[in-house]
Amino acid sequence: MGLIKFIFSKAFLMQLLLAVIVLIVLGFGFIFWLNASTNHDERIAVPDLSKMTLSLVKQELDNADLNYVVIDSSNYNPDYPTYSVIEQNPAAGKFVKENRKIYLVLNPSGYREIAIPSLVGRTQRQVEPTLLALGFKIGNIDLRDHISEDEVLELRHNGATLREGDKLRKMSVIDLVVGNGKDNYYNTTTEDSVDIDDSINEAEELEDAGF
């Protein structure tokens, strides 16, 4: 009976009410601190960093209270300045919290170098698609007397003969020297034979004339 009287006593009810008020105040205080420490509901629009160099990126992100991390270099894009931003994540216009890191992909200084595969001795119809697939461009097609028609005899770049394993930047122009199906040795030998026959015939005609 004494416990029940104490529970319903004025003193106990006052202490209970005070405890509830303290808990509510502490709860609101904790929520306020949590929101302040995590920048709850505070959002910053990510700026467009496309084609910016890192020095401009730093200025732009410092003003927005954001950070950046360079994660990679992309394939070279001639439409973008060297070492400028090609891609960013999060994208421009997205809303993020303060101090969020923006991940950047930069444009390299030029096209990457590609090794020349073994192509000499193959047909032109085999070589051209291979070079185009590797990212090269086909330049002049020079024909040379050779018994094998359509066979690639040489690959050249700026007048220099290319060997297997040589490296050129992607989009370089490669000229081809291709056989035309004519046997130069056979043609030369035939022409020499004709000249000899003509000389013999002339000598016989002179002999018959009494010279």
Backbone as a ProteinNet text record, in pm:
[ID]
protein_1_A
[PRIMARY]
MGLIKFIFSKAFLMQLLLAVIVLIVLGFGFIFWLNASTNHDERIAVPDLSKMTLSLVKQELDNADLNYVVIDSSNYNPDYPTYSVIEQNPAAGKFVKENRKIYLVLNPSGYREIAIPSLVGRTQRQVEPTLLALGFKIGNIDLRDHISEDEVLELRHNGATLREGDKLRKMSVIDLVVGNGKDNYYNTTTEDSVDIDDSINEAEELEDAGF
[TERTIARY]
82.8	0	86.7	199.5	288.4	347.9	382.4	440.8	341.1	215.1	112.1	88.7	86	67.9	183.4	308.2	425.2	418.7	374.1	366.2	268	162.2	61.1	80.1	190.9	215.7	260.1	241.7	277.3	426.8	507	652.8	701.3	645.7	688.2	647	524.5	478.3	561	603.4	687.6	823.3	880.5	1009.9	998	885.1	863.7	848.9	774.7	756.7	889.5	968.9	1099.6	1191.1	1186.1	1269.1	1228.4	1096	1047.4	1093.5	1086.8	1130.2	1279.2	1357.2	1501.8	1530.5	1459.8	1479.6	1443.4	1333.6	1293.2	1398.2	1447.7	1550	1676.4	1717.7	1837.8	1818.2	1698.3	1670.3	1679.8	1615.6	1623.5	1766.2	1837.2	1976.6	2063.1	2041	2118.1	2086.5	1959	1919.6	1981	1980.4	2037.8	2187.6	2256.3	2400.7	2430.3	2347.9	2368.3	2349.2	2244.7	2220.6	2334	2383.1	2490.3	2620.1	2650.6	2778.2	2780.2	2666.5	2660.1	2605.3	2588.1	2532.9	2401.2	2317.8	2190.2	2107.1	2054.5	1971.5	2048.1	2182.9	2261.1	2319.5	2286.8	2326.6	2397.8	2500	2577	2567.5	2536.5	2528.2	2669.1	2694.8	2826	2845.2	2955	2977.8	3020.8	3005.4	3048.2	3198.6	3276.4	3422.2	3477.6	3390	3432.3	3530.1	3640.7	3745.6	3829.4	3810.6	3891.3	4021.9	4130.7	4255.5	4244.6	4339.7	4331.3	4341.3	4416.1	4426.7	4290.6	4217.8	4084.3	3985.9	4001.3	3915	3929.2	4052.3	4076.7	4009.1	4024.2	3960.5	3809.1	3752.6	3607.4	3553.7	3622.3	3574.5	3602.8	3711.7	3737.9	3625.8	3581.3	3472.3	3341.4	3326.2	3203.5	3217.7	3333.4	3359.6	3352.8	3412.3	3417.2	3563	3590.3	3723.5	3720.5	3840.2	3844.2	3951	3932.8	4029.1	4040.3	4162.9	4185.3	4197.5	4107.8	4105.7	4163.3	4172.3	4214.6	4239.8	4306.9	4317.9	4244.9	4166.7	4085.3	4164.2	4102.2	4158.3	4160.1	4262.5	4280.8	4162.9	4114.9	4005.7	4054.5	4072.9	4126.9	4034.9	3909	3815.7	3834.1	3917.2	3939.6	4085.7	4111.6	4251.6	4326.9	4458.5	4542.4	4528.6	4514.8	4503.6	4381.6	4281.1	4156.9	4057.7	3951.1	3852.1	3765.3	3761.7	3674.2	3547	3560.6	3445.2	3453.5	3336.5	3331.6	3216.6	3237.5	3135.3	3140.2	3029	2895.6	2896.4	2795.5	2784.5	2749.2	2774.1	2740.7	2590.6	2557.9	2418.1	2364.4	2435.8	2393.7	2418.7	2335.2	2350.2	2418.8	2523.6	2602.1	2625.5	2680.1	2711	2846.8	2868.6	2994.9	3110.4	3225.2	3348.2	3338.3	3234.3	3222.1	3334.2	3389.3	3493.1	3430.4	3481.7	3438	3547.2	3510.8	3607.5	3620.3	3745.9	3771.9	3850.2	3818.2	3894.7	3952.5	4085.4	4152.6	4186.8	4202.2	4243.1	4395.2	4450.9	4597.2	4658.6	4792.8	4864.4	4856.2	4814.5	4804.5	4754.5	4739.3	4696	4801.4	4756	4849.5	4921.4	5038.4	5116.3	5072	5072.9	5028.6	5139.1	5169.2	5273.4	5221.7	5309.9	5275.5	5284.1	5177.8	5182.6	5253.5	5268.8	5330.4	5229.2	5252.3	5156.7	5219.7	5351.1	5418.4	5402.3	5362.9	5340.5	5194.3	5110.5	4966.1	4906	4782.1	4716.7	4669.8	4652.5	4604.9	4468.8	4382.9	4249.2	4252.9	4361.5	4377.6	4439.8	4535.3	4613.5	4531.9	4457.8	4385.1	4285.7	4197.3	4104.5	4176.8	4291.4	4367.5	4419.7	4476.7	4530.1	4418.2	4305.8	4193.3	4137.8	4131.9	4081.4	4173.5	4302.8	4399.2	4395	4328.1	4316.5	4403.9	4469.7	4552.1	4467.9	4528.5	4466.6	4550.1	4482	4550.9	4583.4	4710.3	4753.6	4761.7	4876.2	4895.5	4916.1	4870.8	4894.3	4989.2	5114.4	5214.4	5230.1	5218.9	5232.9	5377.7	5424.1	5560.7	5556.3	5645.2	5651.8	5684.9	5593.8	5613.7	5518.5	5566	5487.9	5356.7	5352.8	5230.6	5145.2	5036.6	4946.1	4872.5	4857.9	4784.1	4859.6	4984.2	5062.5	5128.5	5117.7	5179.6	5328.2	5410.5	5555.7	5621.5	5563.2	5618.3	5507.1	5531.6	5448.9	5538.9	5489.8	5572.1	5494.2	5570.4	5514.5	5611.5	5563.4	5647	5774.1	5759.9	5872.4	5961.3	5946.8	6030.6	5960.7	6037.2	5981.8	5954.6	5838	5799	5831.4	5878.2	5904.8	5804.5	5790.3	5704.3	5753.8	5661.5	5697.3	5720.5	5743.5	5754.7	5624.1	5634.8	5516.3	5485.3	5357.7	5308.6	5187.1	5165.5	5046.5	4921.7	4815.3	4687.2	4652.1	4587.4	4546.8	4661.4	4780.6	4890	4854.1	4909.3	4882.5	4992.4	4950.7	5045.3	5024.6	5133.7	5131	5165.6	5110.3	5134	5205.6	5301.3	5364	5312.3	5245.3	5171.7	5220.8	5230.5	5269.6	5161	5205.6	5109.2	5089.5	5155.2	5137.1	5228.5	5320	5412.4	5548.9	5605.8	5737.6	5842.7	5909.3	6006.1	6123.1	6166.1	6279.4	6243.1	6119.7	6074.3	6064.8	6008.1	5992.3	6127	6223.5	6356.9	6425.3	6414.8	6477.5	6417.5	6284.8	6216.4	6260.9	6269.9	6311.8	6453.9	6542.2	6680.1	6685	6598.9	6595.7	6551.3	6451.9	6402.9	6512.5	6590.6	6699.9	6805.1	6836.3	6937.5	6889.3	6761.1	6704.6	6707.6	6675.7	6678.1	6819.3	6918.6	7058.1	7101.1	7061.2	7096	7033.1	6906	6836.2	6902.6	6943.4	7010.6	7141.9	7217.9	7345.9	7327.7	7224.4	7198.8	7159.5	7081.6	7041.8	7162	7256.9	7376.5	7465.5	7470.5	7552.6	7495.4	7362.9	7299.7	7318.8	7332.7	7350.6	7495.7	7584.9	7723.6	7814.7	7772.1	7857.4	7942.8
-120.3	0	126	120.1	236.6	268.8	162.7	183.8	248.5	203.2	260.2	406.3	438.2	578	664.7	605.7	683	709.5	606.2	622.3	732.5	743.7	845.4	972.8	977.4	1098.6	1212.3	1335	1454.4	1461	1420.5	1427.7	1335.1	1212.8	1117.2	1163	1213.7	1260.9	1377.1	1466.3	1579.8	1530.3	1432.5	1377.7	1306.4	1235.4	1167.1	1265.7	1371.5	1475.5	1542	1568.2	1630	1538.4	1409.1	1313.5	1308.5	1313.6	1312.2	1435.9	1551.1	1676.7	1671.2	1618.4	1607.8	1517.1	1404.6	1312.4	1378.3	1455.4	1523.6	1625.9	1702.6	1803.7	1738	1628.7	1557.5	1500	1449.2	1393.2	1497.7	1614.5	1722.4	1773.6	1780	1824.7	1731	1601.1	1502.2	1511.6	1527	1538.9	1664.1	1774.5	1899.5	1882.9	1818.8	1796.4	1705.5	1601.3	1508.1	1576.5	1660.1	1732.7	1828.8	1895.6	1993	1925.4	1812	1744.6	1672.8	1633.3	1562.1	1648.9	1778.2	1870.8	1817.6	1769	1711.8	1815.2	1771.1	1854.1	1968.1	1974.4	2077.3	2016.3	2070.4	2013.7	2119.4	2072.7	2160.9	2106.1	2191.6	2150.5	2131.5	2016.1	1987.7	2071.9	2148.9	2231.1	2145.9	2202.6	2135.7	2158.4	2051	2060.7	2020.5	1995.8	1948	2044.1	1988.4	2060.6	2152	2144.7	2225.9	2153.9	2230.6	2175.3	2161.4	2088.2	2062.3	2190.2	2289.5	2414.5	2485	2485.1	2545.5	2460.5	2328.6	2238.6	2267	2282.5	2307.5	2436.9	2543	2669.9	2655.1	2587.8	2573.1	2493	2384.1	2298.4	2358.9	2432.8	2502.2	2600.8	2671.9	2768.4	2699.7	2572.7	2499.4	2407.7	2414.5	2327.7	2180.1	2149	2010.6	1972.5	1842.4	1791.4	1709.6	1671.4	1590.1	1481.7	1376.4	1267	1228.3	1223.4	1178.4	1026.4	958.2	811.9	746.9	818.4	750.7	853.8	806.3	881.9	805.6	874.4	810.1	796.4	736.1	740.1	884.1	919.5	1057.6	1104.8	1224.7	1286.8	1423.1	1439.1	1565.8	1684.8	1661.7	1771.9	1834.3	1771.5	1821.8	1865.2	1972.2	2011.1	1901	1899.7	1800.6	1812.7	1699.3	1689.4	1763.5	1782.5	1842.1	1732.2	1770.2	1673.4	1625.3	1492	1430.2	1378.7	1320.1	1264.1	1302.9	1312.2	1339	1261.7	1225.5	1153	1199.9	1255.9	1274	1374.2	1361.7	1447	1590.1	1682.3	1822.6	1837.6	1920.4	1944.5	1857.5	1748.2	1663.1	1735.7	1706	1769.3	1672.2	1722.7	1640.7	1718.9	1649	1714.1	1784.3	1873.6	1945.7	1847.7	1881.5	1801.8	1670	1651.9	1532	1530.3	1411.9	1396.8	1377.3	1452.1	1439.5	1361.4	1250.9	1164.2	1205.1	1223.6	1281.3	1185.9	1190.6	1121.5	1228.4	1223.8	1328.5	1282.3	1381.1	1355.8	1343.7	1233.5	1220	1315.3	1311.4	1406.5	1372.7	1252.9	1214	1071.6	1029.1	892.1	794.4	681.3	580.8	513.9	458	390.6	245.7	197.2	61.2	-8.7	-131.7	-208.7	-259.8	-256.3	-306.8	-459.8	-529.1	-676	-725.5	-857.3	-917.7	-917	-829.6	-813.9	-831.9	-816.2	-830.9	-975.6	-990.4	-1123	-1160.3	-1083.8	-1108.7	-1027.2	-1057.3	-985.1	-848.2	-759.2	-625	-629.9	-723.3	-734.5	-784.2	-848.3	-888.2	-777.1	-707.7	-608.2	-483.1	-432.2	-306.3	-314.4	-416.4	-423	-435.6	-506.4	-521.7	-386.7	-309	-177	-82.8	-86	0.3	-38.4	-168	-213.4	-171.4	-160.8	-118.2	33	105.4	250.3	331.4	265.8	337.8	382.1	468.2	510.1	457	423.8	374.7	492.2	501.7	611.1	566.9	592.3	559.6	409	359.7	221	224.4	186.7	187.5	46.3	32.1	-97.8	-120.6	-244.2	-280.3	-412.1	-424.6	-549.5	-664.8	-759.5	-877.1	-985.6	-1108.1	-1217.7	-1239.4	-1205.5	-1225.4	-1099.4	-1105	-990.8	-973.3	-848.1	-811.9	-846.2	-894.1	-923.5	-796.7	-772	-654.4	-681.6	-598.1	-614.7	-528.6	-412.3	-321	-238.2	-193.1	-92.2	27.5	146.6	266.6	375.2	455.2	572.6	688.5	795	912.2	871.6	775.8	734.4	628.2	599.2	500.5	365.2	258.9	123.7	78.2	21.9	-25.9	-174.7	-210.1	-349.4	-399.6	-530	-589.3	-547.2	-499.7	-455.7	-306.7	-237.5	-91.2	-31.9	80.4	140.4	275.7	296.1	424	464.8	594.6	642.5	609.3	581.1	556.7	674.4	646.3	741.9	780.7	718.1	744	687.7	749.4	706.6	609.9	494.3	392.4	368.3	381.2	353.6	206.4	149.5	9.6	-1.7	-93.1	-131	-269.7	-280.4	-402.7	-457.1	-590.6	-652.7	-640.1	-626.5	-608.3	-734.3	-844	-968.9	-984.8	-890.5	-897.8	-945.7	-1042.2	-1094	-1009.9	-923.7	-831.6	-905.6	-1015.1	-1092	-1155.6	-1210.8	-1276.5	-1175.4	-1058.2	-954.7	-908.5	-891.6	-845.3	-948.2	-1075.4	-1182.7	-1191.4	-1178.1	-1184.9	-1072.7	-950.3	-835.1	-854.5	-907.9	-931	-1034.8	-1138.3	-1242.1	-1184.8	-1095.3	-1031.9	-950.2	-875.9	-793.5	-881.4	-996.7	-1086.7	-1143.5	-1185.6	-1240.2	-1138	-1012.2	-906	-886.6	-891.9	-873.9	-987.4	-1111.3	-1225.8	-1211.7	-1171.4	-1155.1	-1048.5	-938.6	-831.9	-882	-960.7	-1012.1	-1105.9	-1188.8	-1281.3	-1206.1	-1102.4	-1023.4	-955.8	-904	-841.4	-943	-1063.5	-1168.8	-1207.7	-1218.6	-1254.6	-1144.6	-1022.5	-912.2	-900.3	-982.3	-981	-892.6	-847.6	-762.3	-847.7
0	0	0	75.4	81	-54.2	-135.3	-267.3	-361.2	-350.4	-438.4	-404	-278.5	-237.4	-287.8	-284.2	-328	-479.2	-553.8	-699.6	-737.2	-667.2	-697.8	-617.4	-548.8	-469.3	-559.1	-510	-586.5	-612.2	-515.8	-529.7	-640.8	-644.3	-746.4	-885.9	-897.5	-1027.5	-1078.3	-988.6	-1027.1	-1077.3	-1008.6	-1051	-1186.4	-1204.7	-1332.4	-1446.4	-1422.8	-1524.9	-1558.9	-1454.3	-1476.3	-1558.6	-1530.1	-1604.7	-1751.7	-1777	-1915.4	-1989.2	-1921.4	-1984.8	-2017.7	-1924.2	-1947.3	-2066.7	-2075	-2187.7	-2320.4	-2322.3	-2446.2	-2487.7	-2388	-2418.4	-2472.1	-2406.6	-2452.1	-2592.2	-2619.1	-2751	-2860.5	-2838	-2936.4	-2950.7	-2839.2	-2845.4	-2927.6	-2912.4	-2988.2	-3137.1	-3169.6	-3310.4	-3373.5	-3299.8	-3349.1	-3374.4	-3279	-3294.5	-3414	-3431.1	-3540.9	-3675.4	-3684.6	-3809.7	-3840.8	-3737.1	-3757.4	-3796.9	-3737.9	-3763.1	-3896.7	-3949.1	-4077.7	-4189.7	-4163.8	-4264.3	-4320.3	-4232.3	-4274	-4350.2	-4465.9	-4553.1	-4619.1	-4598.6	-4667.6	-4793.9	-4908.3	-5035.8	-5119.7	-5195.6	-5282.6	-5424.9	-5519.4	-5659.7	-5715	-5774.3	-5832.1	-5958.2	-5965.5	-6085.5	-6205	-6323.7	-6446.4	-6463.5	-6452.5	-6459	-6595.4	-6690.1	-6822.1	-6888.3	-6941.2	-7014.9	-6924.6	-6792.4	-6700.6	-6667.4	-6654.1	-6603	-6451	-6390	-6246.4	-6163.7	-6211.3	-6135.4	-6129.3	-6240.9	-6240.8	-6161.1	-6169.5	-6092	-5942.9	-5896.5	-5753	-5708.2	-5788.8	-5753.2	-5745.9	-5845.2	-5852	-5733.9	-5700.5	-5592.3	-5454.7	-5441.3	-5314.3	-5283.7	-5386.9	-5367.3	-5328.8	-5371.4	-5342	-5219.7	-5151.5	-5035.1	-5072.9	-5186.9	-5234.4	-5261.6	-5268.8	-5297.9	-5426.9	-5475.5	-5597.2	-5584.6	-5662.6	-5672.3	-5819	-5873.1	-6010.7	-6008.2	-6077.9	-6071.8	-6196.1	-6309.6	-6431.9	-6541.1	-6647.2	-6771.4	-6879.8	-6957.7	-7060.3	-7189.7	-7291.6	-7425.2	-7473.9	-7547.1	-7590.4	-7674.1	-7643.7	-7718.2	-7767	-7898.9	-7951	-7928.6	-7892.1	-7868.2	-7729.6	-7644.6	-7509.7	-7495.1	-7419.3	-7394.2	-7319.8	-7338.2	-7271	-7119.7	-7052.9	-6906.7	-6850.7	-6933.2	-6884.1	-6848.3	-6780.2	-6732.5	-6848.2	-6866.2	-6966.6	-6901.3	-6782.7	-6711.4	-6564.1	-6499.8	-6356.8	-6294.5	-6168.3	-6093.2	-5946.9	-5894.9	-5953.6	-6069.9	-6154.2	-6271.6	-6232.1	-6322.8	-6299.9	-6273.2	-6173.4	-6140.6	-6028.3	-5995.9	-5885	-5752.7	-5652.8	-5522.1	-5425.7	-5358.8	-5266.1	-5138	-5036.6	-4909.8	-4917.8	-4824.8	-4816.4	-4799.6	-4862.9	-4857.9	-4934.7	-5012.5	-5094.2	-5197.6	-5225.3	-5325.9	-5464.8	-5561	-5699.8	-5773.9	-5835.4	-5902.3	-6049.3	-6093.2	-6224.7	-6314.2	-6444.7	-6548.7	-6641.2	-6663.8	-6740.2	-6881.9	-6970.2	-7107.7	-7112.8	-7165.5	-7170.9	-7272.1	-7281.5	-7366.4	-7514.9	-7549	-7689.3	-7702.4	-7826.4	-7849.9	-7798.1	-7747.5	-7697.5	-7814.3	-7785.1	-7887.8	-7901.9	-8026.3	-8056.9	-8136.1	-8099.3	-8168	-8302.9	-8402	-8534.9	-8533.8	-8570	-8574.1	-8699.4	-8712.4	-8829.9	-8944.7	-9043.3	-9154.1	-9290.9	-9300.1	-9430	-9477.3	-9603.6	-9659.4	-9665.9	-9596.4	-9604	-9718.6	-9750.9	-9860.2	-9811.9	-9908.9	-9877	-9808.7	-9852.7	-9794.3	-9649.9	-9609.9	-9470.4	-9386.8	-9446.7	-9372.3	-9340.5	-9438.8	-9417.8	-9301.6	-9294	-9179.7	-9045.6	-9045.3	-8920.7	-8872.7	-8963.1	-8926.2	-8881.1	-8951.6	-8914	-8777.3	-8748.7	-8618.9	-8505.8	-8533.5	-8431.6	-8409	-8499.8	-8482.2	-8575.4	-8671.5	-8767.8	-8888.3	-8971.7	-9096.3	-9212.9	-9322.3	-9440.9	-9531.7	-9572.5	-9659.4	-9804.2	-9865.7	-10007.2	-10026.2	-10142.2	-10182.4	-10301.7	-10281.2	-10388.9	-10443.5	-10575.1	-10638.8	-10680.6	-10662.3	-10699.4	-10776.9	-10876.1	-10951.8	-10858.7	-10850.6	-10765	-10812.8	-10810.8	-10865.9	-10792.1	-10661.8	-10582	-10585.3	-10656.8	-10663.5	-10530.5	-10485.7	-10364.3	-10235.1	-10248.1	-10127.2	-10074.6	-9944	-9882.7	-9863.4	-9927	-9923.1	-9816.1	-9789.2	-9688.6	-9626.6	-9504.2	-9438.6	-9410.9	-9439.7	-9423.5	-9348.8	-9275.2	-9207.2	-9225.2	-9289.4	-9319.2	-9394.3	-9485.1	-9567.3	-9506.7	-9378.2	-9310.6	-9308.3	-9334.4	-9335.1	-9190.9	-9168.4	-9035.9	-9022.1	-8903.2	-8872.1	-8768.6	-8761.5	-8658.3	-8519.9	-8436.4	-8301.6	-8289.5	-8403.3	-8398.2	-8344.8	-8275	-8215	-8278	-8305.7	-8356.5	-8275	-8267.7	-8198.3	-8278.6	-8207.6	-8271.7	-8363.4	-8475.4	-8578.8	-8671.5	-8655.4	-8749.5	-8886.6	-8991	-9128.6	-9173.1	-9224.5	-9269.9	-9419.7	-9496	-9639.7	-9663.2	-9769.5	-9802.7	-9937.8	-9944.3	-10070.4	-10104.4	-10219.3	-10253.6	-10387.7	-10397.5	-10523.3	-10628.3	-10756.7	-10865.8	-10950.3	-10912.2	-10985.9	-11104.9	-11128.1	-11241.6	-11192.8	-11268.4	-11233.9	-11304.3	-11232.8	-11290.5	-11353.2	-11288	-11341.1	-11474.9	-11480.1	-11603.7	-11717.2	-11687.1	-11789.4	-11840.7	-11749.4	-11788.5	-11875.9	-11836.9	-11913.3	-12052.6	-12063.1	-12191.7	-12283.5	-12225.3	-12305	-12356.6	-12269.5	-12312.5	-12425.1	-12414.9	-12518.3	-12651.9	-12647.8	-12770.4	-12834.6	-12754	-12807.2	-12873.6	-12811.4	-12868.3	-13001.1	-13003.7	-13127.3	-13238.4	-13204.5	-13305.5	-13359.3	-13272.7	-13315.1	-13408	-13374.4	-13459.6	-13596	-13598.3	-13726.5	-13812.5	-13749.7	-13824.4	-13882.5	-13802	-13850	-13966.8	-13962.6	-14074	-14199.8	-14185.3	-14302.6	-14366.6	-14283.3	-14336.3	-14409.3	-14351.8	-14412.7	-14548.1	-14555.7	-14683.6	-14787.8	-14745.4	-14838.1	-14884.8	-14827.4	-14872.2	-14792.9	-14681.3	-14598.2	-14507.3
[MASK]
+++++++++++++++++++++++++++++++++++++++++++++++++++++++++++++++++++++++++++++++++++++++++++++++++++++++++++++++++++++++++++++++++++++++++++++++++++++++++++++++++++++++++++++++++++++++++++++++++++++++++++++++++++

